[in-house]
Coordinates of C-alpha atoms in Angstrom, one line a residue:
Chain A
M1410 CA 13.9 55.4 14.3
S1411 CA 15.3 53.6 11.3
W1412 CA 13.4 50.7 9.9
F1413 CA 15.9 48.0 10.7
K1414 CA 15.4 48.7 14.4
Q1415 CA 11.8 47.8 14.0
P1416 CA 11.2 44.1 14.7
Q1417 CA 7.9 44.2 12.7
I1418 CA 9.6 45.3 9.5
I1419 CA 12.4 42.7 9.9
M1420 CA 9.8 40.0 10.4
M1421 CA 7.9 41.0 7.3
L1422 CA 11.0 41.1 5.2
L1423 CA 11.9 37.6 6.5
A1424 CA 8.4 36.4 5.6
I1425 CA 8.9 37.8 2.1
L1426 CA 12.2 36.0 1.8
L1427 CA 10.8 32.7 2.9
L1428 CA 7.9 33.0 0.5
A1429 CA 10.3 33.9 -2.3
I1430 CA 12.4 30.7 -1.6
T1431 CA 9.3 28.6 -2.5
F1432 CA 9.9 29.6 -6.1
A1433 CA 13.3 27.8 -6.1
Y1434 CA 11.4 24.6 -5.4
P1435 CA 13.3 23.6 -2.3
K1436 CA 13.4 19.8 -1.8
M1437 CA 14.5 17.6 1.0
S1438 CA 15.6 14.0 0.6
L1439 CA 13.4 11.9 3.0
Q1440 CA 13.4 8.2 3.7
Q1441 CA 9.8 7.4 2.9
A1442 CA 8.0 4.1 3.1
T1443 CA 7.0 2.9 -0.3
Y1444 CA 5.9 -0.5 -1.4
R1445 CA 6.3 -2.8 -4.3
Y1446 CA 3.3 -5.1 -4.7
V1447 CA 2.0 -7.7 -7.1
Y1448 CA -1.7 -8.3 -6.6
V1449 CA -2.6 -11.9 -7.6
F1450 CA -6.3 -12.6 -8.2
D1451 CA -7.7 -16.1 -7.9
I1452 CA -10.1 -16.4 -10.9
S1453 CA -11.3 -19.9 -10.2
Q1454 CA -15.1 -20.5 -10.3
S1455 CA -15.7 -20.4 -6.6
M1456 CA -14.6 -16.7 -6.7
N1457 CA -18.0 -16.1 -8.4
V1458 CA -19.9 -16.8 -5.2
M1459 CA -21.8 -13.6 -4.2
D1460 CA -20.9 -13.7 -0.5
A1461 CA -18.0 -11.3 -0.3
R1462 CA -20.1 -8.8 1.7
K1463 CA -22.4 -9.6 4.5
K1464 CA -24.8 -6.8 3.6
E1465 CA -26.4 -5.6 0.4
P1466 CA -25.3 -4.9 -2.2
F1467 CA -24.1 -8.5 -2.6
I1468 CA -21.0 -8.8 -4.7
S1469 CA -18.9 -11.7 -5.9
R1470 CA -15.6 -12.6 -4.2
L1471 CA -13.6 -11.7 -7.4
N1472 CA -15.4 -8.4 -7.9
F1473 CA -14.9 -7.4 -4.2
A1474 CA -11.2 -8.2 -4.5
K1475 CA -11.0 -6.1 -7.7
Q1476 CA -12.8 -3.2 -6.0
A1477 CA -10.5 -3.4 -3.0
A1478 CA -7.5 -3.4 -5.3
I1479 CA -8.7 -0.4 -7.3
D1480 CA -9.7 1.5 -4.1
S1481 CA -6.3 0.9 -2.6
L1482 CA -4.5 2.7 -5.4
P1483 CA -5.0 6.3 -4.3
T1484 CA -4.2 5.5 -0.7
L1485 CA -0.7 4.1 -1.4
P1486 CA 2.1 6.6 -1.1
C1487 CA 3.6 7.9 -4.4
G1488 CA 6.6 5.9 -5.4
T1489 CA 4.8 2.7 -4.7
E1490 CA 4.8 0.2 -7.5
L1491 CA 2.1 -2.3 -8.4
G1492 CA 2.0 -5.3 -10.8
I1493 CA -1.0 -7.5 -11.5
A1494 CA -1.3 -11.3 -11.9
L1495 CA -4.0 -14.0 -12.2
F1496 CA -4.1 -17.3 -10.5
T1497 CA -5.9 -20.5 -11.4
G1498 CA -4.9 -24.1 -11.9
H1499 CA -1.7 -24.3 -9.9
R1500 CA 0.2 -21.2 -10.9
A1501 CA 0.0 -17.4 -11.5
L1502 CA 0.3 -15.5 -14.7
L1503 CA 1.9 -12.1 -14.5
L1504 CA -0.1 -9.5 -16.5
T1505 CA 2.0 -6.5 -15.8
T1506 CA 5.3 -6.0 -14.0
P1507 CA 5.1 -3.4 -11.2
V1508 CA 4.7 0.2 -12.2
E1509 CA 4.4 3.4 -10.2
T1510 CA 0.9 3.8 -8.8
C1511 CA 0.4 7.6 -8.7
K1512 CA 1.4 8.2 -12.3
N1513 CA -0.3 5.1 -13.7
Q1514 CA -3.4 4.9 -11.4
H1515 CA -5.8 5.3 -14.3
D1516 CA -4.3 2.6 -16.4
L1517 CA -3.7 0.2 -13.5
S1518 CA -7.4 0.6 -12.6
N1519 CA -8.4 -0.3 -16.1
T1520 CA -6.2 -3.4 -16.1
I1521 CA -7.7 -4.6 -12.8
N1522 CA -11.2 -3.9 -14.3
M1523 CA -10.5 -6.1 -17.3
I1524 CA -9.9 -9.2 -15.1
E1525 CA -12.5 -11.9 -15.9
W1526 CA -12.9 -15.3 -14.4
T1527 CA -13.4 -16.7 -18.0
S1528 CA -9.6 -16.2 -18.7
T1529 CA -9.0 -19.4 -16.7
W1530 CA -6.6 -21.8 -18.3
E1531 CA -7.3 -24.8 -16.1
S1532 CA -10.5 -25.9 -14.4
R1533 CA -8.6 -26.9 -11.2
S1534 CA -7.7 -24.6 -8.4
E1535 CA -4.7 -25.7 -6.3
I1536 CA -4.3 -22.9 -3.9
A1537 CA -1.3 -24.2 -2.0
K1538 CA 0.7 -24.8 -5.1
G1539 CA -0.5 -21.5 -6.5
V1540 CA 0.8 -19.6 -3.5
Y1541 CA 4.1 -21.4 -3.6
K1542 CA 4.6 -20.8 -7.3
S1543 CA 3.5 -17.2 -7.0
I1544 CA 6.2 -16.7 -4.4
R1545 CA 8.7 -18.1 -6.8
L1546 CA 7.4 -15.7 -9.5
M1547 CA 7.8 -12.7 -7.1
K1548 CA 11.4 -13.8 -6.6
R1549 CA 12.0 -13.8 -10.3
V1550 CA 10.5 -10.3 -10.7
D1551 CA 12.5 -8.8 -7.9
E1552 CA 13.1 -10.0 -4.3
N1553 CA 11.7 -6.8 -2.9
T1554 CA 8.3 -7.6 -4.5
R1555 CA 5.6 -8.3 -2.0
M1556 CA 2.7 -10.5 -2.9
V1557 CA -0.9 -9.8 -2.2
F1558 CA -2.9 -13.0 -3.0
F1559 CA -6.7 -12.6 -3.1
T1560 CA -8.4 -16.0 -2.7
D1561 CA -11.2 -17.9 -0.9
G1562 CA -8.9 -20.8 -0.2
H1563 CA -11.2 -23.3 -2.0
E1564 CA -9.0 -26.1 -3.3
A1565 CA -10.5 -28.0 -6.2
P1566 CA -10.1 -30.9 -6.2
P1567 CA -9.6 -31.2 -2.5
V1568 CA -6.1 -31.9 -1.2
N1569 CA -5.2 -35.0 0.9
P1570 CA -4.2 -33.6 4.3
N1571 CA -1.4 -36.2 4.4
L1572 CA -0.1 -35.3 1.0
L1573 CA 0.0 -31.5 1.2
P1574 CA 2.3 -29.8 -1.3
V1575 CA 5.6 -28.8 0.3
F1576 CA 6.8 -25.3 0.3
Q1577 CA 10.4 -25.3 -1.0
G1578 CA 11.2 -21.7 -0.7
K1579 CA 12.7 -20.0 2.3
K1580 CA 10.0 -19.0 4.8
G1581 CA 9.6 -15.2 5.0
K1582 CA 12.0 -14.5 2.2
I1583 CA 9.2 -13.1 0.0
K1584 CA 6.8 -11.1 2.2
G1585 CA 3.2 -10.3 1.5
I1586 CA -0.4 -10.9 2.5
I1587 CA -2.9 -13.7 1.7
V1588 CA -6.2 -11.9 1.5
G1589 CA -9.2 -14.1 2.4
V1590 CA -12.4 -13.2 0.5
G1591 CA -15.8 -14.7 1.1
G1592 CA -18.3 -15.6 3.7
D1593 CA -18.4 -18.2 6.5
K1594 CA -21.5 -20.1 5.4
Q1595 CA -21.2 -22.9 2.8
V1596 CA -23.1 -21.7 -0.3
K1597 CA -23.6 -23.0 -3.8
I1598 CA -21.2 -22.0 -6.6
P1599 CA -22.8 -20.5 -9.6
K1600 CA -22.2 -22.2 -13.0
F1601 CA -21.9 -20.1 -16.1
D1602 CA -21.7 -20.9 -19.8
R1603 CA -19.0 -19.4 -22.1
T1604 CA -21.0 -16.2 -22.8
G1605 CA -21.3 -15.5 -19.1
K1606 CA -24.9 -16.6 -18.8
Q1607 CA -25.7 -18.3 -15.5
L1608 CA -26.8 -21.9 -15.9
G1609 CA -27.7 -22.6 -12.3
Y1610 CA -25.3 -23.9 -9.7
W1611 CA -22.7 -26.6 -9.5
D1612 CA -24.2 -29.8 -8.2
S1613 CA -22.8 -32.3 -5.8
G1614 CA -22.5 -34.8 -8.7
D1615 CA -20.4 -32.3 -10.8
V1616 CA -17.4 -32.0 -8.6
V1617 CA -14.8 -34.3 -7.0
H1618 CA -15.2 -34.6 -3.3
I1619 CA -12.0 -36.2 -2.4
D1620 CA -8.3 -35.8 -3.4
V1621 CA -7.1 -37.5 -6.5
Y1622 CA -5.0 -40.0 -4.6
T1623 CA -7.8 -41.3 -2.4
Q1624 CA -10.1 -41.2 -5.4
E1625 CA -7.9 -43.6 -7.4
K1626 CA -7.4 -45.8 -4.4
N1627 CA -11.2 -46.0 -3.8
K1628 CA -11.7 -46.9 -7.5
R1629 CA -9.2 -49.8 -7.1
D1630 CA -10.8 -51.0 -3.9
G1631 CA -14.3 -50.7 -5.4
V1632 CA -15.5 -48.0 -3.0
K1633 CA -18.4 -46.0 -4.4
P1634 CA -17.6 -42.4 -5.2
L1635 CA -18.1 -40.2 -2.2
R1636 CA -20.6 -37.4 -2.0
G1637 CA -19.5 -34.5 0.0
T1638 CA -19.9 -30.7 0.2
E1639 CA -17.2 -29.7 -2.3
H1640 CA -19.9 -28.2 -4.5
L1641 CA -20.5 -25.7 -1.8
S1642 CA -18.0 -23.0 -0.9
S1643 CA -17.1 -20.7 2.0
L1644 CA -13.9 -18.8 2.9
R1645 CA -11.5 -21.5 4.1
E1646 CA -9.9 -19.2 6.6
S1647 CA -8.0 -21.7 8.8
Y1648 CA -6.5 -23.3 5.7
L1649 CA -5.3 -19.9 4.5
I1650 CA -3.9 -19.0 7.9
D1651 CA -2.0 -22.2 7.9
L1652 CA -0.6 -21.5 4.4
A1653 CA 0.4 -18.0 5.5
D1654 CA 2.1 -19.5 8.5
K1655 CA 4.1 -22.0 6.4
T1656 CA 5.3 -19.4 3.9
G1657 CA 5.9 -16.4 6.3
L1658 CA 3.1 -14.4 4.7
M1659 CA 0.5 -12.4 6.6
Y1660 CA -3.2 -13.2 6.6
H1661 CA -5.9 -10.5 6.2
R1662 CA -9.6 -11.1 5.8
L1663 CA -11.1 -8.7 3.3
V1664 CA -14.0 -7.1 5.2
T1665 CA -13.9 -3.4 4.5
L1666 CA -12.0 -1.6 1.8
G1667 CA -10.5 0.8 4.3
S1668 CA -9.0 -1.9 6.6
F1669 CA -7.4 -3.6 3.6
S1670 CA -5.7 -0.3 2.5
E1671 CA -4.4 0.1 6.0
Q1672 CA -3.0 -3.5 6.0
L1673 CA -1.1 -2.7 2.8
K1674 CA 0.7 0.2 4.5
I1675 CA 2.2 -2.0 7.3
K1676 CA 5.7 -0.9 8.0
S1677 CA 7.3 -4.4 7.7
L1678 CA 6.2 -4.6 4.1
S1679 CA 7.7 -1.3 3.1
N1680 CA 10.8 -0.7 1.1
P1681 CA 12.4 2.5 2.4
K1682 CA 13.2 4.8 -0.5
A1683 CA 14.8 8.1 -0.6
I1684 CA 12.2 10.4 -2.0
Q1685 CA 12.8 14.0 -3.0
T1686 CA 10.1 15.7 -1.0
D1687 CA 8.7 19.1 -1.8
I1688 CA 9.2 21.4 1.2
R1689 CA 7.6 24.6 -0.3
W1690 CA 4.8 24.1 2.2
L1691 CA 7.3 24.5 5.1
M1692 CA 8.6 27.8 3.8
A1693 CA 5.1 29.0 3.3
L1694 CA 4.0 27.9 6.7
L1695 CA 7.0 29.7 8.4
S1696 CA 6.2 32.8 6.4
L1697 CA 2.6 32.6 7.6
L1698 CA 3.6 32.1 11.2
L1699 CA 5.8 35.2 11.1
F1700 CA 3.0 37.3 9.7
I1701 CA 0.5 36.0 12.2
S1702 CA 2.8 36.6 15.1
L1703 CA 2.8 40.3 14.1
Y1704 CA -0.8 40.4 15.0
L1705 CA -0.3 38.5 18.2
M1706 CA 2.7 40.5 19.2
E1707 CA 1.2 43.9 18.7
P1708 CA -1.4 43.8 21.5
I1709 CA 1.2 42.5 23.9
R1710 CA 3.6 45.2 22.9
K1711 CA 1.0 47.8 23.4
R1712 CA 0.1 46.5 26.8
L1713 CA 3.7 46.5 27.9
K1714 CA 4.0 50.0 26.6
T1715 CA 1.0 51.3 28.5
M1716 CA 2.1 49.5 31.6
G1717 CA 5.5 51.2 31.3
E1718 CA 3.8 54.6 30.9
Q1719 CA 1.6 54.0 33.9
K1720 CA 4.6 53.2 36.0
S1721 CA 6.5 56.2 35.0
A1722 CA 3.5 58.4 35.6
Chain B
M287 CA -12.5 22.0 -11.3
F288 CA -10.3 22.7 -8.2
A289 CA -9.3 20.3 -5.5
I290 CA -7.3 20.3 -2.3
E291 CA -4.6 17.8 -1.4
H292 CA -4.6 18.1 2.3
S293 CA -8.1 19.4 3.3
W294 CA -7.3 19.5 7.0
V295 CA -5.0 22.5 6.4
L296 CA -8.1 24.5 5.5
L297 CA -8.9 24.4 9.3
L298 CA -6.4 27.2 9.5
L299 CA -8.6 29.5 7.3
P300 CA -10.3 31.3 10.2
L301 CA -6.9 32.9 10.7
M302 CA -7.8 35.3 7.9
L303 CA -10.1 37.1 10.4
L304 CA -7.1 38.1 12.5
P305 CA -6.4 41.4 10.7
F306 CA -9.9 42.5 11.5
I307 CA -9.6 41.7 15.1
S308 CA -6.1 42.8 15.9
S309 CA -4.0 45.5 14.4
V310 CA -0.3 45.9 13.5
Q311 CA -0.4 49.6 13.3
S312 CA 1.6 51.4 15.9
D313 CA -0.2 53.8 18.1
L314 CA 0.8 57.4 18.0
N315 CA 0.9 59.6 21.1
Y316 CA -1.1 62.7 20.5
S317 CA -2.4 65.2 22.9
S318 CA -6.1 64.8 22.2
L319 CA -8.0 62.6 19.8
A320 CA -10.7 65.2 19.5
L321 CA -8.2 67.5 17.9
L322 CA -7.7 65.2 15.0
P323 CA -9.9 65.6 12.0
T324 CA -11.7 62.4 10.7
D325 CA -9.9 61.4 7.6
R326 CA -12.1 59.3 5.3
L327 CA -9.2 58.4 3.0
S328 CA -7.1 56.9 5.7
Q329 CA -10.1 55.0 7.0
V330 CA -10.6 53.4 3.6
F331 CA -7.0 52.8 3.4
E332 CA -7.0 51.0 6.7
V333 CA -9.8 48.7 5.7
L334 CA -8.1 48.0 2.4
L335 CA -4.9 47.0 4.2
K336 CA -6.8 44.6 6.5
L337 CA -8.5 43.1 3.4
L338 CA -5.2 42.6 1.7
A339 CA -3.8 40.9 4.8
A340 CA -6.8 38.6 5.0
I341 CA -6.3 37.6 1.3
F342 CA -2.6 37.1 1.9
I343 CA -3.4 34.6 4.8
T344 CA -6.0 32.8 2.7
A345 CA -3.7 32.5 -0.3
I346 CA -0.9 31.1 1.7
I347 CA -3.2 28.5 3.4
L348 CA -4.6 27.5 0.0
G349 CA -1.0 27.0 -1.2
I350 CA 0.0 24.9 1.8
S351 CA -3.2 22.8 1.4
G352 CA -2.1 21.9 -2.1
L353 CA -4.6 23.6 -4.3
H354 CA -4.6 21.8 -7.7
R355 CA -6.6 21.0 -10.8
P356 CA -7.2 17.2 -10.7
A357 CA -6.0 15.0 -13.6
K358 CA -8.6 14.7 -16.3
A359 CA -9.0 12.9 -19.6
V360 CA -9.3 14.9 -22.8
E361 CA -9.8 13.8 -26.3
R362 CA -7.0 14.5 -28.7
I363 CA -6.5 14.0 -32.4
G364 CA -3.3 12.6 -33.6
R365 CA -1.9 10.4 -36.3
G366 CA -1.6 6.8 -35.2
A367 CA -3.2 3.5 -35.1
Q368 CA -5.3 1.5 -32.6
T369 CA -3.4 -1.8 -32.2
V370 CA -4.5 -4.7 -30.2
I371 CA -1.5 -6.9 -29.4
L372 CA -2.6 -10.5 -29.0
F373 CA -0.1 -12.7 -27.3
D374 CA -0.1 -16.5 -27.7
S375 CA 0.7 -17.6 -24.2
S376 CA 0.8 -21.3 -24.8
T377 CA 3.6 -23.6 -23.9
S378 CA 4.7 -24.0 -27.5
M379 CA 6.0 -20.4 -27.2
D380 CA 8.5 -21.7 -24.6
T381 CA 10.6 -23.6 -27.1
P382 CA 13.8 -22.1 -28.4
Y383 CA 13.5 -19.6 -31.2
S384 CA 15.0 -20.6 -34.5
G385 CA 16.9 -17.4 -35.1
N386 CA 18.7 -18.0 -31.8
S387 CA 22.4 -18.8 -31.8
K388 CA 22.9 -19.1 -28.0
G389 CA 24.0 -22.5 -26.6
G390 CA 20.9 -23.6 -24.9
A391 CA 18.9 -23.8 -28.1
A392 CA 21.2 -26.4 -29.5
S393 CA 20.5 -29.0 -26.9
R394 CA 17.5 -31.1 -27.6
V395 CA 15.6 -30.6 -24.4
A396 CA 16.7 -27.3 -23.1
N397 CA 16.0 -26.1 -19.6
W398 CA 13.6 -23.2 -19.7
G399 CA 15.4 -20.1 -18.6
T400 CA 18.7 -21.1 -20.1
Y401 CA 17.9 -19.9 -23.6
E402 CA 15.8 -17.3 -25.2
S403 CA 12.4 -18.7 -26.0
K404 CA 10.1 -17.7 -28.9
G405 CA 7.9 -15.9 -26.4
Q406 CA 10.7 -13.9 -25.0
V407 CA 12.1 -12.9 -28.5
A408 CA 8.6 -11.8 -29.5
R409 CA 8.1 -9.7 -26.5
N410 CA 11.5 -8.0 -26.9
L411 CA 10.7 -7.2 -30.5
L412 CA 7.2 -5.9 -29.6
G413 CA 8.7 -3.7 -26.9
K414 CA 10.9 -2.0 -29.5
F415 CA 8.0 -1.7 -31.9
V416 CA 5.7 0.0 -29.2
E417 CA 8.6 2.3 -28.2
Q418 CA 8.7 3.7 -31.7
R419 CA 5.0 4.2 -32.0
Q420 CA 4.5 6.8 -29.3
Q421 CA 1.3 8.2 -30.8
D422 CA -0.4 4.9 -31.2
L423 CA -2.9 3.4 -28.8
F424 CA -2.3 -0.2 -27.7
A425 CA -4.5 -2.7 -26.0
I426 CA -3.1 -6.0 -24.8
F427 CA -4.8 -9.4 -24.9
A428 CA -3.4 -12.9 -24.5
F429 CA -4.8 -16.4 -25.0
S430 CA -4.1 -19.9 -24.0
R431 CA -7.1 -22.2 -23.4
N432 CA -9.2 -19.1 -23.1
P433 CA -8.7 -15.5 -24.1
I434 CA -7.2 -13.3 -21.4
P435 CA -7.9 -9.6 -21.7
I436 CA -5.1 -7.6 -20.1
M437 CA -5.5 -3.9 -20.8
P438 CA -7.8 -1.6 -22.9
L439 CA -6.5 0.8 -25.5
N440 CA -4.2 3.5 -24.0
N441 CA -1.0 5.3 -24.9
N442 CA 0.8 5.0 -21.6
Q443 CA 4.1 3.6 -22.7
E444 CA 5.2 2.6 -19.2
V445 CA 2.2 0.3 -18.6
I446 CA 2.2 -1.1 -22.1
Q447 CA 5.9 -2.0 -21.8
A448 CA 5.2 -3.5 -18.3
A449 CA 2.5 -5.8 -19.8
I450 CA 4.8 -6.8 -22.7
K451 CA 7.6 -7.6 -20.3
A452 CA 5.4 -9.5 -17.8
G453 CA 5.3 -12.6 -20.0
T454 CA 9.0 -13.1 -20.0
Y455 CA 9.4 -14.3 -16.4
E456 CA 7.8 -17.6 -16.6
R457 CA 6.8 -20.4 -18.9
G458 CA 3.6 -20.4 -21.0
L459 CA 0.3 -21.7 -19.8
G460 CA -0.9 -24.7 -21.8
T461 CA -3.1 -25.3 -24.8
T462 CA -3.5 -22.8 -27.7
N463 CA -7.0 -21.6 -28.5
L464 CA -6.0 -19.2 -31.3
G465 CA -9.6 -18.9 -32.6
A466 CA -11.1 -17.8 -29.2
G467 CA -8.2 -15.4 -28.7
L468 CA -8.7 -13.7 -32.1
I469 CA -12.5 -13.5 -31.6
K470 CA -12.2 -11.9 -28.2
A471 CA -9.7 -9.4 -29.5
L472 CA -11.9 -8.6 -32.4
T473 CA -15.1 -8.2 -30.4
F474 CA -13.2 -5.7 -28.3
F475 CA -13.9 -3.2 -31.1
E476 CA -17.6 -3.9 -30.8
D477 CA -19.6 -0.7 -30.1
K478 CA -16.5 1.3 -30.1
P479 CA -16.6 4.3 -32.5
F480 CA -14.2 4.0 -35.4
K481 CA -11.5 6.4 -34.4
G482 CA -8.5 5.4 -36.5
S483 CA -6.9 2.5 -38.3
R484 CA -7.5 -0.7 -36.4
I485 CA -4.8 -3.4 -36.2
I486 CA -4.6 -6.7 -34.5
M487 CA -1.0 -7.7 -34.0
L488 CA -1.0 -11.4 -33.4
V489 CA 2.2 -12.8 -31.8
S490 CA 2.2 -16.5 -32.2
D491 CA 4.0 -19.5 -33.6
G492 CA 0.8 -20.5 -35.2
A493 CA 0.8 -24.0 -33.7
A494 CA -3.0 -24.0 -33.8
K495 CA -5.8 -25.4 -35.8
L496 CA -8.9 -23.3 -36.8
V497 CA -12.2 -25.1 -37.5
R498 CA -14.6 -23.8 -40.1
P499 CA -17.2 -22.0 -37.9
V500 CA -14.4 -20.2 -36.1
K501 CA -12.8 -19.2 -39.3
E502 CA -16.1 -17.8 -40.6
E503 CA -16.6 -15.8 -37.4
I504 CA -13.1 -14.4 -37.6
T505 CA -13.6 -13.5 -41.3
N506 CA -16.9 -11.7 -40.5
L507 CA -15.5 -9.8 -37.5
L508 CA -12.4 -8.6 -39.4
K509 CA -14.7 -7.2 -42.1
R510 CA -17.3 -5.7 -39.7
H511 CA -14.8 -3.9 -37.5
R512 CA -12.5 -3.1 -40.5
V513 CA -9.4 -4.6 -38.9
T514 CA -6.0 -5.1 -40.5
L515 CA -4.4 -8.3 -39.3
Y516 CA -0.6 -8.6 -38.8
W517 CA 1.0 -11.7 -37.7
L518 CA 4.4 -11.6 -36.0
Y519 CA 5.5 -15.1 -36.7
L520 CA 8.0 -16.9 -34.5
R521 CA 9.6 -19.9 -36.1
D522 CA 10.5 -22.9 -34.0
K523 CA 13.9 -24.5 -34.2
E524 CA 12.4 -27.5 -35.9
S525 CA 9.6 -25.8 -37.7
L526 CA 9.6 -25.5 -41.4
G527 CA 8.1 -22.1 -41.7
F528 CA 5.5 -20.8 -44.2
N529 CA 7.4 -21.4 -47.4
A530 CA 8.7 -24.9 -47.1
K531 CA 7.2 -26.9 -49.9
I532 CA 5.6 -29.9 -48.4
D533 CA 2.5 -32.0 -49.1
K534 CA -0.7 -30.3 -48.0
E535 CA -1.9 -33.3 -46.0
L536 CA 1.4 -33.7 -44.3
A537 CA 1.5 -29.9 -43.6
K538 CA -1.7 -30.2 -41.6
D539 CA 0.1 -32.3 -39.0
I540 CA 3.6 -31.1 -39.0
A541 CA 3.3 -27.4 -40.0
P542 CA -0.1 -26.1 -38.8
E543 CA 1.2 -22.6 -39.3
Q544 CA 1.1 -23.1 -43.0
A545 CA -2.7 -23.7 -42.9
V546 CA -3.2 -20.7 -40.7
N547 CA -1.2 -18.5 -42.9
Q548 CA -3.0 -19.8 -46.0
Y549 CA -6.4 -19.0 -44.3
F550 CA -5.3 -15.4 -43.4
S551 CA -3.9 -14.8 -46.9
E552 CA -7.2 -15.6 -48.5
L553 CA -9.1 -13.1 -46.4
D554 CA -10.6 -10.1 -48.1
T555 CA -9.4 -7.8 -45.3
P556 CA -5.7 -6.7 -45.3
Y557 CA -3.3 -9.2 -43.8
R558 CA 0.5 -9.4 -43.6
A559 CA 2.9 -11.7 -41.9
F560 CA 6.2 -10.6 -40.5
S561 CA 8.7 -13.2 -39.7
A562 CA 10.8 -12.5 -36.6
D563 CA 13.6 -14.4 -38.4
D564 CA 14.2 -11.5 -40.5
P565 CA 16.2 -8.6 -39.0
Q566 CA 14.1 -6.4 -41.3
A567 CA 10.9 -7.5 -39.7
L568 CA 10.7 -4.8 -37.1
K569 CA 11.4 -2.1 -39.6
D570 CA 8.9 -3.6 -42.1
A571 CA 6.2 -3.7 -39.5
I572 CA 6.8 -0.1 -38.5
A573 CA 6.8 1.1 -42.1
E574 CA 3.6 -0.8 -42.7
V575 CA 1.9 0.8 -39.8
N576 CA 3.1 4.2 -41.0
K577 CA 1.3 3.6 -44.3
L578 CA -1.9 3.0 -42.4
Q579 CA -1.7 6.3 -40.6
K580 CA -3.6 8.3 -43.2
L581 CA -6.6 8.5 -41.0
P582 CA -6.4 10.9 -38.1
I583 CA -6.9 9.1 -34.8
R584 CA -8.9 10.3 -31.8
Y585 CA -7.5 9.2 -28.5
E586 CA -7.9 10.1 -24.9
E587 CA -5.0 11.6 -23.1
T588 CA -4.9 12.1 -19.4
I589 CA -3.8 15.6 -18.4
P590 CA -1.9 15.1 -15.2
K591 CA -2.8 16.9 -12.0
Q592 CA -1.9 20.5 -12.2
D593 CA -0.4 22.1 -9.1
L594 CA -1.8 25.6 -8.4
S595 CA 0.0 26.2 -5.1
N596 CA 2.6 28.3 -7.0
Y597 CA 0.0 30.8 -8.0
C598 CA -1.2 31.0 -4.4
Y599 CA 2.4 31.7 -3.2
A600 CA 2.9 34.3 -6.0
L601 CA -0.2 36.1 -5.0
A602 CA 0.8 35.9 -1.3
L603 CA 4.2 37.2 -2.1
A604 CA 2.8 40.2 -4.1
L605 CA 0.4 41.1 -1.3
L606 CA 3.1 40.8 1.4
F607 CA 5.2 43.1 -0.6
L608 CA 2.5 45.7 -0.7
L609 CA 1.8 45.3 3.0
T610 CA 5.4 45.7 3.8
V611 CA 5.6 48.9 1.7
A612 CA 2.6 50.2 3.5
K613 CA 4.2 49.4 6.9
L614 CA 7.4 51.2 5.9
S615 CA 5.5 54.3 4.9
E616 CA 3.5 54.3 8.1
I617 CA 3.9 57.5 10.1
R618 CA 5.6 56.7 13.3
S619 CA 5.7 60.1 14.9
W620 CA 4.5 63.6 14.4
H621 CA 7.7 65.1 15.5

């Protein structure tokens, strides 16, 4: 019997061939979901409240957002790009334009780590304007950029519900997620000095409790300054959901790092990109299957053979 | 040391037992087994073949699972400098740049975005500078009302360029706190071992005033951390520049950059200003940094992830070749 009549030998040669192909680095062009995000971090003072997690270890809203951002990096598919920005006052400041996350994971983590609330350039925090202007910024960077906006929704000074800033962009044109960070209970906001030493908490008398418009009107009418609860802070979730609704963004509450990473990988936020995918594994797997089937085939062949012999006997 | 990309593939590993359970050797028909002598050599040979087959299966599964050496940071020694780029992000950097000949700059109140601002000119220039300094480490800081740390020292050109470019999309922020910005950038060197020439590259129009205690702190920090100060100076359309001869009192109000430059020039530590007006400025700055490079610099480099699946496949291929040869030489018949 010559060797080529033996199916076993042919299979083994085929397995050799498949394995040899891996050294030619076979690639396949696949449409893969990748993302282009800019993470915007609210660095206003209410983000220092330590209520981002319900359980110990307690962590500030800003630090929890930073941790979620860093943890999300290795979970994003390669080819995804990420930029970083800060928000305070009424606008965002772009720190880096989006760069690829796999190659630059280390330096992106370092950049996120460097974020400090003390960088603030205004003591106010106008979330609605901030979200709208950040959307405009995304548009300037590239229309395929999705925004991820970490905030507790705490407007300071408060906005007049009748005089809300108007979103002038096109709803849903820039996609993204507003990420709510913080707890449900109203808690005191820590107060720090320039060196980062805590001086206690913001007091009711330190902050404005009503929007600027009403405040001025009250002053003219001789109404005493109001005392409210603006020195306390919680996650203003319904406000953020409303903002998300107006702008066509999604809303996600930051509870666990894992669910945040999942939210980032939502299909509707992806930009399909043709990625040259390594398919060496496929060649190797086929080669392995061929080899294994030799072992699985042999007992069957033997049985058939003995059955045949029994019949003829 | 080693890591696996897709650990679930390792669930296939029990397949390596297959050669010991089943056999691929063909049976031979022979009249009586008892007639055959026991052959130690062929028994050893058989076990060896099973072993090779088991290793083959293991190697191929490790290959598919993406065996690799993870990325790690190693310390390298090169010749370069440690430069902290310190961007002035105030609104004064939004005004048209003096060396600009494009139309927008001519109108008195130009619409931002229709002309090239001082900030944009500076960032383009810096981008080119960084590009030519591949060995150098760069950290990036900015300041407006407060200092804004952006990234620590690294030599990843892609992210450094991304940070330089980021400031060109929108207007500046507000007030200028040059002193706090400089102090923050200088204290960045605190507790860091001296591993190479240290430079602070200030990118500003100098529209700032420094009060005495702040000046003193800057002077001390420059000395303590042995930092060379460079100022990439951007002149405003209306600004007079460093060298215009005007009355000192008047200069305080209309040309604050003169006072700042004066203060820097009187420092004991090395200082040099580069005017972006000058097409030579970029070359000058690069030449100047070259001169500082006498000290070898230690820096961390990330060795990227090293794929080892190739070695797995190579081993598997060699083993499969041996197994095939063994199979071919198998005795199929006594006749």
